[in-house]
Short mmCIF file of C-alpha atoms in Angstrom, two decimals:
data_model
loop_
_atom_site.label_atom_id
_atom_site.label_comp_id
_atom_site.label_asym_id
_atom_site.label_seq_id
_atom_site.Cartn_x
_atom_site.Cartn_y
_atom_site.Cartn_z
CA MET A 1 12.63 -29.45 33.57
CA VAL A 2 10.87 -29.13 36.92
CA PHE A 3 8.85 -26.07 37.70
CA GLN A 4 8.36 -24.98 41.42
CA LYS A 5 5.07 -23.00 40.59
CA ASP A 6 1.94 -24.24 39.00
CA VAL A 7 0.17 -22.19 36.39
CA ASP A 8 -3.11 -20.85 38.29
CA ARG A 9 -5.59 -19.95 35.41
CA ALA A 10 -7.95 -17.98 37.82
CA LYS A 11 -5.04 -15.79 38.86
CA VAL A 12 -3.15 -15.04 35.55
CA GLY A 13 -6.46 -15.30 33.18
CA PRO A 14 -7.04 -17.32 30.18
CA GLU A 15 -4.46 -15.66 27.73
CA ARG A 16 -1.50 -15.86 30.19
CA TYR A 17 -2.57 -19.19 31.00
CA GLU A 18 -2.52 -20.86 27.52
CA LEU A 19 0.94 -19.14 26.88
CA ALA A 20 2.52 -20.35 29.90
CA VAL A 21 1.24 -24.01 29.41
CA VAL A 22 2.73 -23.92 25.64
CA LEU A 23 6.06 -22.35 27.00
CA ARG A 24 6.31 -25.34 29.60
CA ASP A 25 5.92 -27.84 26.83
CA LEU A 26 8.51 -25.98 24.84
CA ALA A 27 11.08 -25.97 27.78
CA GLN A 28 10.79 -29.57 28.11
CA ARG A 29 12.31 -30.10 24.87
CA LEU A 30 15.60 -28.57 26.27
CA GLY A 31 16.35 -31.63 28.60
CA VAL A 32 17.99 -29.38 31.37
CA SER A 33 16.95 -27.97 34.68
CA LEU A 34 15.38 -24.24 35.07
CA SER A 35 18.43 -23.06 36.73
CA ARG A 36 21.04 -24.48 33.92
CA TYR A 37 18.63 -22.89 31.32
CA ALA A 38 19.02 -19.48 33.24
CA VAL A 39 22.54 -19.68 32.98
CA ARG A 40 22.44 -20.36 29.17
CA VAL A 41 20.00 -17.60 28.27
CA SER A 42 21.55 -14.77 30.62
CA TRP A 43 18.21 -14.60 32.49
CA ASP A 44 17.74 -14.88 36.33
CA ARG A 45 16.13 -17.91 37.59
CA SER A 46 13.28 -15.93 39.34
CA THR A 47 12.47 -14.14 36.06
CA LEU A 48 12.05 -17.47 33.96
CA SER A 49 10.00 -18.84 36.65
CA ARG A 50 7.27 -15.99 36.52
CA PHE A 51 7.42 -16.51 32.45
CA PHE A 52 6.58 -20.26 32.90
CA SER A 53 4.17 -19.62 35.68
CA GLY A 54 2.14 -16.83 33.60
CA ALA A 55 2.86 -14.13 36.05
CA LEU A 56 4.77 -12.46 33.56
CA VAL A 57 4.51 -12.20 29.67
CA PRO A 58 8.08 -12.67 28.37
CA PRO A 59 9.17 -10.57 25.51
CA ALA A 60 9.00 -11.57 21.89
CA GLU A 61 12.89 -12.42 21.83
CA PHE A 62 12.75 -14.84 24.53
CA VAL A 63 9.84 -16.79 23.00
CA GLU A 64 11.98 -16.93 19.63
CA GLN A 65 15.15 -18.01 21.56
CA LEU A 66 13.20 -20.76 23.25
CA LEU A 67 11.79 -22.00 20.04
CA GLU A 68 15.25 -22.03 18.28
CA ASN A 69 16.96 -23.60 21.48
CA GLY A 70 14.49 -26.21 21.55
CA ASP A 71 14.99 -27.03 17.78
CA ARG A 72 18.96 -27.22 18.48
CA GLU A 73 18.66 -29.67 21.20
CA THR A 74 16.59 -31.95 19.80
CA GLY A 75 17.83 -31.65 16.39
CA THR A 76 14.28 -31.40 14.80
CA GLU A 77 12.29 -28.28 14.05
CA LEU A 78 8.74 -27.57 14.99
CA THR A 79 6.39 -27.19 11.95
CA PRO A 80 5.62 -23.39 11.08
CA ALA A 81 2.07 -23.88 11.91
CA ALA A 82 3.32 -24.85 15.44
CA LYS A 83 5.51 -21.93 15.68
CA ASP A 84 2.91 -19.63 14.51
CA LEU A 85 0.49 -20.77 17.12
CA VAL A 86 3.07 -20.12 19.73
CA ARG A 87 3.60 -16.59 18.54
CA LYS A 88 0.00 -15.97 18.13
CA LEU A 89 -0.59 -16.93 21.91
CA HIS A 90 2.39 -14.83 22.98
CA ARG A 91 0.76 -11.82 21.03
CA THR A 92 -2.75 -12.35 22.48
CA ALA A 93 -1.36 -12.60 25.98
CA LEU A 94 0.77 -9.54 25.48
CA ARG A 95 -2.15 -7.31 24.21
CA ALA A 96 -4.40 -8.58 27.05
CA THR A 97 -1.66 -7.62 29.79
CA SER A 98 -0.64 -4.48 27.90
CA PRO A 99 -2.34 -3.14 24.89
CA ALA A 100 0.22 -0.55 24.13
CA SER A 101 2.97 -3.20 24.38
CA GLY A 102 0.71 -5.27 22.03
CA ALA A 103 0.47 -2.48 19.43
CA LEU A 104 4.22 -2.13 19.51
CA GLN A 105 4.81 -5.70 19.02
CA ASP A 106 2.33 -5.73 16.03
CA LEU A 107 4.20 -2.91 14.48
CA ARG A 108 7.65 -4.74 14.95
CA ASP A 109 6.05 -8.24 13.47
CA GLN A 110 4.84 -5.90 10.52
CA LEU A 111 8.22 -4.45 9.86
CA THR A 112 9.81 -7.95 10.14
CA GLU A 113 7.37 -9.10 7.34
CA ALA A 114 7.83 -6.03 5.25
CA ASP A 115 11.78 -6.43 5.78
CA ARG A 116 11.39 -10.16 4.80
CA GLU A 117 9.35 -9.17 1.55
CA SER A 118 12.04 -6.76 0.67
CA ARG A 119 14.91 -9.04 1.01
CA HIS A 120 13.00 -11.45 -0.88
CA PHE A 121 12.14 -9.31 -3.94
CA GLN A 122 16.02 -7.91 -3.89
CA GLN A 123 17.14 -11.69 -3.96
CA GLU A 124 14.53 -12.12 -6.76
CA ALA A 125 15.99 -9.29 -8.72
CA ARG A 126 19.58 -10.28 -8.33
CA LEU A 127 18.55 -13.66 -9.49
CA LEU A 128 16.93 -12.30 -12.53
CA ARG A 129 19.95 -9.98 -13.30
CA GLU A 130 22.18 -13.02 -13.35
CA VAL A 131 19.88 -14.89 -15.69
CA ILE A 132 19.65 -11.73 -18.04
CA ARG A 133 23.47 -11.37 -17.80
CA ARG A 134 23.72 -15.43 -18.87
CA ALA A 135 21.01 -14.95 -21.62
CA GLN A 136 22.91 -11.94 -22.90
CA GLU A 137 26.13 -13.86 -23.03
CA GLN A 138 24.52 -16.82 -24.94
CA LEU A 139 23.03 -14.19 -27.14
CA ASP A 140 26.43 -12.68 -28.02
CA GLU A 141 27.80 -16.01 -28.53
CA GLN A 142 24.91 -17.05 -31.15
CA GLN A 143 25.23 -13.65 -32.74
CA PHE A 144 29.05 -14.09 -33.27
CA ARG A 145 28.44 -17.70 -34.72
CA LEU A 146 25.70 -16.48 -36.93
CA ARG A 147 27.96 -14.02 -38.36
CA GLN A 148 30.86 -16.69 -38.83
CA LEU A 149 28.42 -18.84 -40.71
CA GLU A 150 27.02 -15.99 -42.81
CA ASN A 151 30.62 -14.93 -43.74
CA ALA A 152 31.76 -18.55 -44.55
CA GLY A 153 28.62 -19.31 -46.51
CA ALA A 154 29.10 -16.22 -48.70
CA ALA A 155 32.61 -17.01 -49.64
CA GLU A 156 31.95 -20.85 -50.50
CA ARG A 157 28.34 -20.56 -51.99
CA LEU A 158 29.49 -21.34 -55.44
CA ALA A 159 32.09 -23.88 -54.64
CA HIS A 160 30.34 -25.96 -51.98
CA ARG A 161 26.53 -25.95 -52.87
CA ILE A 162 25.98 -29.10 -51.05
CA GLU A 163 27.91 -28.10 -47.94
CA LEU A 164 26.06 -24.82 -48.05
CA GLU A 165 22.72 -26.67 -47.79
CA GLN A 166 24.04 -28.18 -44.60
CA ARG A 167 25.35 -24.89 -43.28
CA SER A 168 21.75 -23.14 -44.08
CA GLU A 169 20.12 -25.88 -41.90
CA ASP A 170 22.66 -25.07 -39.20
CA PHE A 171 22.04 -21.20 -39.72
CA GLU A 172 18.36 -21.55 -39.37
CA SER A 173 18.97 -23.68 -36.27
CA ILE A 174 21.01 -21.06 -34.67
CA ARG A 175 18.67 -18.23 -35.85
CA THR A 176 15.77 -20.21 -34.30
CA GLU A 177 17.67 -20.48 -31.22
CA ARG A 178 18.52 -16.73 -31.08
CA ASP A 179 15.20 -15.66 -31.44
CA ALA A 180 14.01 -17.91 -28.70
CA LEU A 181 17.00 -16.43 -26.58
CA ARG A 182 15.74 -13.02 -27.65
CA GLU A 183 12.23 -13.72 -26.35
CA SER A 184 13.78 -15.06 -23.11
CA LEU A 185 15.66 -11.93 -22.50
CA THR A 186 12.64 -9.45 -23.15
CA ARG A 187 10.67 -11.72 -20.67
CA HIS A 188 13.23 -11.80 -18.06
CA LYS A 189 13.94 -8.13 -18.41
CA ALA A 190 10.11 -7.22 -17.86
CA GLU A 191 10.07 -9.85 -14.71
CA LEU A 192 13.17 -7.84 -13.35
CA GLU A 193 11.35 -4.54 -13.87
CA GLU A 194 8.46 -5.93 -12.01
CA ALA A 195 10.71 -7.39 -9.14
CA GLN A 196 12.51 -4.12 -8.90
CA ARG A 197 8.98 -2.27 -8.64
CA ARG A 198 7.75 -4.49 -6.15
CA ALA A 199 11.16 -4.20 -4.15
CA HIS A 200 10.61 -0.36 -4.31
CA GLU A 201 7.24 -0.87 -2.82
CA ALA A 202 8.18 -2.86 -0.08
CA GLU A 203 10.96 -0.47 0.68
CA LEU A 204 8.33 2.34 0.97
CA ARG A 205 6.51 0.31 3.34
CA CYS A 206 9.40 -0.76 5.38
CA ALA A 207 10.21 3.00 5.50
CA SER A 208 6.57 3.85 6.68
CA LEU A 209 6.52 1.19 9.23
CA GLU A 210 9.68 2.21 10.62
CA ARG A 211 8.40 5.86 11.15
CA GLN A 212 5.16 4.19 12.97
CA LEU A 213 7.38 1.98 15.13
CA GLU A 214 9.71 4.83 16.06
CA THR A 215 6.81 7.28 16.85
CA ALA A 216 4.96 4.56 18.72
CA GLU A 217 8.31 3.66 20.81
CA THR A 218 8.84 7.12 21.51
CA ARG A 219 5.32 7.59 22.76
CA ALA A 220 5.52 4.56 25.00
CA GLU A 221 8.71 5.87 26.54
CA GLU A 222 7.13 9.03 27.28
CA ASP A 223 4.06 7.54 28.82
CA GLU A 224 6.10 4.92 30.76
CA ALA A 225 8.21 8.07 32.06
CA GLN A 226 5.13 9.94 32.94
CA ALA A 227 3.69 6.93 34.83
CA GLU A 228 6.96 6.68 36.91
CA ALA A 229 7.04 10.55 37.65
CA ALA A 230 5.16 11.79 40.67
CA SER A 231 1.60 12.47 40.42
CA ALA A 232 2.09 16.16 40.93
CA VAL A 233 3.78 16.75 37.61
CA SER A 234 1.27 18.65 35.45
CA PRO A 235 0.60 17.43 31.72
CA ARG A 236 2.23 19.17 29.07
CA THR A 237 0.03 21.66 27.07
CA LEU A 238 0.60 21.32 23.42
CA HIS A 239 0.61 24.52 21.34
CA ALA A 240 0.01 24.67 17.50
CA PRO A 241 3.41 25.90 15.98
CA THR A 242 3.15 29.34 14.30
CA PRO A 243 3.33 28.94 10.62
CA ALA A 244 6.77 30.62 9.19
CA THR A 245 6.59 32.89 6.05
CA GLN A 246 7.26 30.66 3.16
CA ALA A 247 7.39 30.96 -0.59
CA THR A 248 4.16 29.84 -2.10
CA VAL A 249 4.06 27.13 -4.55
CA GLY A 250 3.34 28.99 -8.03
CA ASP A 251 3.68 32.52 -6.57
CA SER A 252 6.15 33.44 -9.36
CA VAL A 253 3.64 32.24 -12.03
CA SER A 254 0.72 34.52 -12.79
CA PHE A 255 -1.08 34.78 -16.07
CA HIS A 256 -3.11 37.13 -17.78
CA LEU A 257 -4.96 35.66 -20.55
CA GLY A 258 -4.52 36.87 -24.14
CA PHE A 259 -7.29 35.72 -26.74
CA ASP A 260 -4.68 34.91 -29.44
CA ALA A 261 -4.76 31.65 -31.41
CA ALA A 262 -1.73 30.21 -29.54
CA LEU A 263 -3.10 30.84 -26.24
CA GLY A 264 -3.10 26.97 -25.62
CA ALA A 265 0.45 26.69 -26.56
CA ARG A 266 1.44 29.81 -24.28
CA LEU A 267 -0.47 28.11 -21.31
CA TRP A 268 0.98 24.84 -22.02
CA ARG A 269 4.74 26.22 -22.01
CA ALA A 270 4.05 28.19 -18.79
CA LEU A 271 2.92 24.92 -17.15
CA ASP A 272 5.75 22.82 -18.63
CA GLU A 273 8.53 25.23 -17.72
CA GLN A 274 7.98 24.64 -13.90
CA ALA A 275 9.57 21.80 -11.93
CA PRO A 276 6.92 19.08 -11.02
CA VAL A 277 6.09 19.25 -7.16
CA PRO A 278 4.84 16.60 -4.98
CA LEU A 279 0.94 16.06 -4.60
CA ALA A 280 1.35 16.18 -1.10
CA GLU A 281 -0.29 18.14 1.90
CA GLU A 282 2.58 20.17 3.01
CA GLU A 283 3.21 21.44 -0.53
CA LEU A 284 -0.75 22.37 -1.03
CA GLN A 285 -0.50 24.25 2.27
CA LYS A 286 2.22 26.65 0.79
CA MET A 287 -0.41 27.78 -1.83
CA VAL A 288 -2.62 30.79 -1.77
CA LEU A 289 -6.37 30.36 -2.40
CA ARG A 290 -6.59 31.74 -5.75
CA PRO A 291 -8.27 29.91 -9.02
CA GLY A 292 -5.87 28.56 -11.66
CA ILE A 293 -5.11 25.55 -13.90
CA PHE A 294 -3.13 22.61 -13.15
CA GLN A 295 -1.60 19.37 -14.53
CA LEU A 296 -0.78 15.90 -12.80
CA ILE A 297 2.14 13.97 -13.67
CA ARG A 298 2.64 10.27 -12.56
CA LYS A 299 6.34 9.08 -11.83
CA VAL A 300 6.47 5.48 -11.59
CA PRO A 301 9.98 3.91 -10.85
CA TYR A 302 11.91 2.82 -13.55
CA LEU A 303 9.21 4.19 -16.11
CA SER A 304 8.93 7.72 -17.92
CA PRO A 305 6.87 10.52 -16.17
CA GLU A 306 3.50 10.27 -17.68
CA LEU A 307 1.20 13.52 -18.12
CA VAL A 308 -2.32 11.92 -17.00
CA TYR A 309 -4.61 14.88 -16.31
CA VAL A 310 -5.09 18.74 -16.87
CA GLY A 311 -7.75 20.43 -14.81
CA LYS A 312 -8.75 23.95 -13.18
CA SER A 313 -10.22 25.48 -10.21
CA ASP A 314 -12.67 28.30 -10.52
CA GLN A 315 -12.20 29.12 -6.71
CA ALA A 316 -9.44 28.02 -4.66
CA LEU A 317 -6.65 25.86 -6.56
CA PRO A 318 -5.09 24.28 -3.46
CA ASN A 319 -8.46 22.74 -2.36
CA ARG A 320 -9.11 21.26 -5.92
CA LEU A 321 -5.77 19.67 -5.74
CA ASP A 322 -6.12 18.39 -2.19
CA THR A 323 -9.54 16.79 -3.22
CA LEU A 324 -7.81 14.97 -6.04
CA ARG A 325 -4.93 13.92 -3.54
CA ARG A 326 -7.45 12.45 -1.18
CA LYS A 327 -9.12 10.60 -3.82
CA ILE A 328 -5.87 8.82 -4.96
CA LEU A 329 -4.88 8.01 -1.37
CA GLY A 330 -7.78 5.59 -1.07
CA ARG A 331 -7.32 3.76 -4.42
CA ARG A 332 -5.69 0.76 -5.27
CA GLY A 333 -2.71 0.10 -7.92
CA ILE A 334 -1.39 3.72 -7.33
CA LEU A 335 0.94 5.15 -4.71
CA PRO A 336 0.76 8.76 -3.51
CA GLU A 337 4.48 8.93 -3.66
CA GLU A 338 4.13 8.64 -7.65
CA MET A 339 2.01 11.97 -8.08
CA TYR A 340 3.41 15.46 -8.94
CA PHE A 341 1.91 18.66 -10.32
CA THR A 342 2.59 21.88 -11.79
CA CYS A 343 -0.03 24.92 -11.76
CA MET A 344 -0.24 28.64 -12.22
CA TYR A 345 -2.75 30.98 -10.97
CA ILE A 346 -5.21 32.72 -13.63
CA GLU A 347 -5.77 36.38 -13.29
CA ASP A 348 -8.67 36.59 -15.82
CA ASP A 349 -11.96 35.22 -15.70
CA MET A 350 -11.71 31.42 -16.38
CA SER A 351 -15.43 30.72 -17.09
CA ALA A 352 -15.34 32.71 -20.19
CA VAL A 353 -12.07 31.17 -21.66
CA ALA A 354 -11.76 27.56 -20.10
CA PRO A 355 -8.13 27.72 -20.30
CA GLU A 356 -7.80 24.06 -19.40
CA ARG A 357 -9.64 23.12 -22.39
CA LEU A 358 -7.09 25.01 -24.80
CA VAL A 359 -4.20 23.18 -23.04
CA ILE A 360 -5.91 19.93 -23.65
CA ARG A 361 -6.67 20.61 -27.11
CA TYR A 362 -3.07 21.67 -27.68
CA LEU A 363 -1.63 18.79 -26.20
CA LYS A 364 -3.71 16.41 -28.13
CA GLU A 365 -3.35 18.13 -31.50
CA GLU A 366 0.47 19.17 -31.43
CA HIS A 367 1.95 16.47 -29.13
CA GLY A 368 -0.48 13.53 -29.49
CA ALA A 369 -0.84 13.51 -25.77
CA GLN A 370 -3.21 10.71 -24.26
CA LEU A 371 -4.09 12.41 -20.90
CA PRO A 372 -5.89 9.29 -19.95
CA TRP A 373 -7.38 10.55 -16.51
CA ASN A 374 -9.27 13.49 -18.44
CA LEU A 375 -11.27 10.85 -20.44
CA ASN A 376 -12.08 8.15 -17.66
CA GLY A 377 -14.00 10.03 -15.15
CA PHE A 378 -11.04 10.74 -12.58
CA GLY A 379 -12.19 14.38 -12.04
CA ASN A 380 -15.62 13.63 -11.73
CA ASN A 381 -17.69 14.33 -8.36
CA ASP A 382 -20.33 11.87 -7.00
CA ALA A 383 -23.13 11.82 -9.88
CA GLY A 384 -25.89 10.82 -7.48
CA ARG A 385 -28.42 8.14 -6.76
CA GLN A 386 -29.27 8.00 -10.47
CA ARG A 387 -25.62 6.68 -11.72
CA ASP A 388 -25.13 4.03 -9.14
CA ARG A 389 -26.33 1.24 -11.64
CA SER A 390 -24.46 2.57 -14.70
CA GLU A 391 -21.99 0.10 -16.28
CA LEU A 392 -18.27 1.39 -16.13
CA ASN A 393 -16.06 1.20 -19.14
CA PRO A 394 -12.96 -0.93 -18.56
CA ARG A 395 -10.58 1.93 -18.78
CA HIS A 396 -12.71 4.02 -16.29
CA PHE A 397 -10.49 5.42 -13.27
CA ASP A 398 -12.56 3.40 -10.95
CA MET A 399 -12.21 0.14 -12.56
CA VAL A 400 -8.44 0.69 -13.05
CA HIS A 401 -7.99 1.90 -9.54
CA PRO A 402 -10.92 0.73 -7.32
CA ILE A 403 -11.42 1.92 -3.81
CA ASP A 404 -9.22 0.35 -1.10
CA LEU A 405 -11.22 -1.33 1.49
CA ASP A 406 -8.27 -1.93 3.82
CA TRP A 407 -7.83 1.75 4.42
CA ALA A 408 -6.96 2.37 7.97
CA LEU A 409 -9.33 4.76 9.51
CA LEU A 410 -7.75 7.56 11.95
CA ASN A 411 -8.92 6.61 15.48
CA ASP A 412 -7.08 6.62 19.27
CA GLY A 413 -7.43 2.73 19.28
CA MET A 414 -9.75 2.92 22.33
CA ARG A 415 -12.97 0.95 22.85
CA ARG A 416 -16.08 3.04 22.29
CA THR A 417 -19.72 2.73 22.08
CA TRP A 418 -21.54 4.38 18.94
CA SER A 419 -25.05 5.23 17.77
CA PRO A 420 -25.06 3.49 14.27
CA LYS A 421 -25.66 7.31 12.74
CA ASP A 422 -22.52 8.86 14.72
CA PHE A 423 -20.49 5.83 13.73
CA ALA A 424 -21.52 6.17 10.09
CA ASP A 425 -20.58 9.90 10.33
CA PHE A 426 -17.19 8.91 11.85
CA ILE A 427 -16.39 6.50 8.79
CA LYS A 428 -17.45 8.96 6.24
CA ALA A 429 -15.09 11.69 7.83
CA GLY A 430 -12.15 9.17 7.70
CA LEU A 431 -12.42 7.97 4.08
CA PRO A 432 -10.66 9.41 1.01
CA TYR A 433 -13.78 8.39 -1.00
CA SER A 434 -17.26 8.96 -0.97
CA PHE A 435 -19.75 7.19 1.39
CA ARG A 436 -23.25 7.97 0.74
CA TYR A 437 -26.24 7.32 3.15
CA LYS A 438 -29.30 8.53 4.71
CA LEU A 439 -30.18 7.39 8.25
CA GLU A 440 -33.24 8.56 9.83
CA PRO A 441 -33.05 10.61 13.15
CA GLU A 442 -34.18 7.58 15.02
CA TYR A 443 -30.71 6.03 14.46
CA LEU A 444 -29.10 8.34 16.79
CA GLU A 445 -30.92 6.59 19.61
CA SER A 446 -31.20 3.00 18.45
CA ALA A 447 -29.24 0.04 19.68
CA PRO A 448 -25.58 1.29 20.14
CA LEU A 449 -22.66 -0.76 18.61
CA VAL A 450 -19.42 -1.50 20.32
CA VAL A 451 -16.22 -0.68 18.49
CA PRO A 452 -13.31 -2.73 20.02
CA GLU A 453 -9.84 -1.43 20.88
CA GLY A 454 -7.11 -1.58 18.24
CA PRO A 455 -6.69 -0.41 14.66
CA LEU A 456 -9.86 -0.01 12.43
CA SER A 457 -9.82 -0.48 8.78
CA ALA A 458 -12.72 0.57 6.54
CA ASP A 459 -13.73 -3.13 5.80
CA GLY A 460 -13.86 -3.51 9.50
CA ALA A 461 -15.78 -0.64 10.06
CA PHE A 462 -18.41 -1.64 7.86
CA ARG A 463 -18.78 -5.12 9.07
CA LEU A 464 -19.40 -3.38 12.42
CA LEU A 465 -21.89 -0.94 11.15
CA ALA A 466 -23.71 -3.58 9.05
CA ARG A 467 -24.24 -5.69 12.12
CA GLY A 468 -25.47 -2.92 14.13
CA LEU A 469 -28.22 -1.95 11.57
CA GLY A 470 -29.30 -5.53 10.83
CA ASP A 471 -30.39 -7.40 7.61
CA ALA A 472 -32.68 -4.90 6.26
CA TRP A 473 -29.85 -2.31 5.33
CA GLN A 474 -27.08 -3.06 2.78
CA ILE A 475 -23.79 -1.46 2.67
CA SER A 476 -22.67 -1.67 -1.06
CA ALA A 477 -18.94 -1.12 -1.86
CA LEU A 478 -18.76 -0.07 -5.42
CA LYS A 479 -15.64 0.39 -7.67
CA GLY A 480 -15.66 4.16 -6.71
CA HIS A 481 -17.75 4.81 -3.67
CA VAL A 482 -19.72 3.16 -1.01
CA LEU A 483 -23.69 3.43 -0.35
CA LEU A 484 -25.74 2.52 2.58
CA TYR A 485 -29.50 2.18 2.04
CA LYS A 486 -32.52 0.01 3.31
CA GLU A 487 -32.54 -2.28 0.14
CA HIS A 488 -31.31 -5.67 -1.00
CA THR A 489 -30.08 -4.43 -4.59
CA GLN A 490 -27.53 -5.89 -6.99
CA TYR A 491 -24.98 -3.36 -8.44
CA PRO A 492 -23.15 -4.02 -11.69
CA ASN A 493 -20.01 -2.47 -10.26
CA ALA A 494 -19.86 -3.77 -6.46
CA VAL A 495 -16.91 -5.51 -5.15
CA ARG A 496 -18.39 -6.30 -1.78
CA TYR A 497 -21.89 -6.24 0.16
CA TYR A 498 -22.27 -6.17 3.94
CA ARG A 499 -25.90 -7.12 5.17
CA GLY A 500 -26.14 -7.85 8.94
CA GLU A 501 -23.70 -10.81 9.56
CA SER A 502 -23.30 -11.53 5.83
CA VAL A 503 -20.26 -10.32 3.77
CA GLN A 504 -20.30 -11.23 0.20
CA ASN A 505 -17.99 -10.77 -2.65
CA PRO A 506 -19.74 -10.86 -6.07
#
């Protein structure tokens, strides 16, 4: 393929220059002229020329089509590493040219990967179902044969002792094979359950990414329309919606405490008779700011619901529930969609009665309930500096569900310059778990740090802050919270340390 225009690095910039050079190399695999390829792919020749000269960054679909056409024409496929390099150069050039388009393409790439994972897990589940079906058929066949041998052996035992001994060996062999099949069937069922759970999680991720992509695409279309409109068009004014009158969660359930021996049972029945409500922000906003008690229920797909926690709030019940909701949001190994609750308001003085303790005692004594989160530190607040070095029990909530350092901080994606103190305050406000620190006033005026454009995770923010503060300071990410002090200290429950340019996983 002959190109009329050369690639001018100084004119198009390093990102588009590198992309244009690799696109030209890919085009040479086609063995046709630029005009003939334009006819094949339904692109006009001038647009293709701009793609190959670096004047214009092509869409991702064009790059994928160019890779496929080259593989088909040459009869050989590029290695996955080579294709990934081409895609990486394209995404880099796209972000350099249009950050908004780059962000949209990143979301499309994430959705593609999540969809691939979902289809992979669904295929794995289908294969496991087939394996289980075949194992079940073999088990049924062996059971049938075993019953035949048992019946034949019982009828001929006295007359054919020698033959019976031979059949006994066959019986033992078949029984051993049956037991092995049973173990295999149990194992495959467990694998199927895990595959279905992972497929469910992948589907939830697909749905979330689809919503993000739709929102981003809608915003991009609105921005494009505004850019093309006349400059005299005034910007829209956003008004907060006036809240409509709604039924409040738990409005119909108020409880006046009586001091009889069956109070715990009465409280539990009042909680248990309600339909569980998702532990979601929109549900908590429907509640009134009154004291009460509540229970948390975890519903994992394909498993029975589990009552995990009973608690109270002496002040505003929705505020306490929202604190626990945010705590769960930032933990690994648990999804917010799994958590539900029921609650009721308490009219009497709870400090004198402790109604949640009556419910817990009743559940343990009468129903044998475990309430695992009431015993593992789930509801505890930050105990302070004196407890940072405490060894945690393996069953502690922080050990089972450690903090998520990949948590995405809410920001507008713009490049900003912060003082270390202001940036630490920004991180603390965006985290669903505790970030404890004490920065002196001089860190409001010390050397600023630059936060680059794009999404920002908790891990990325801690790395930037550690570099800005220098080697004297240490950010310690523990199982349940994060510390920032001027120290070099090892903690028994640490998962990651940030110190200057150094990041260490214990």
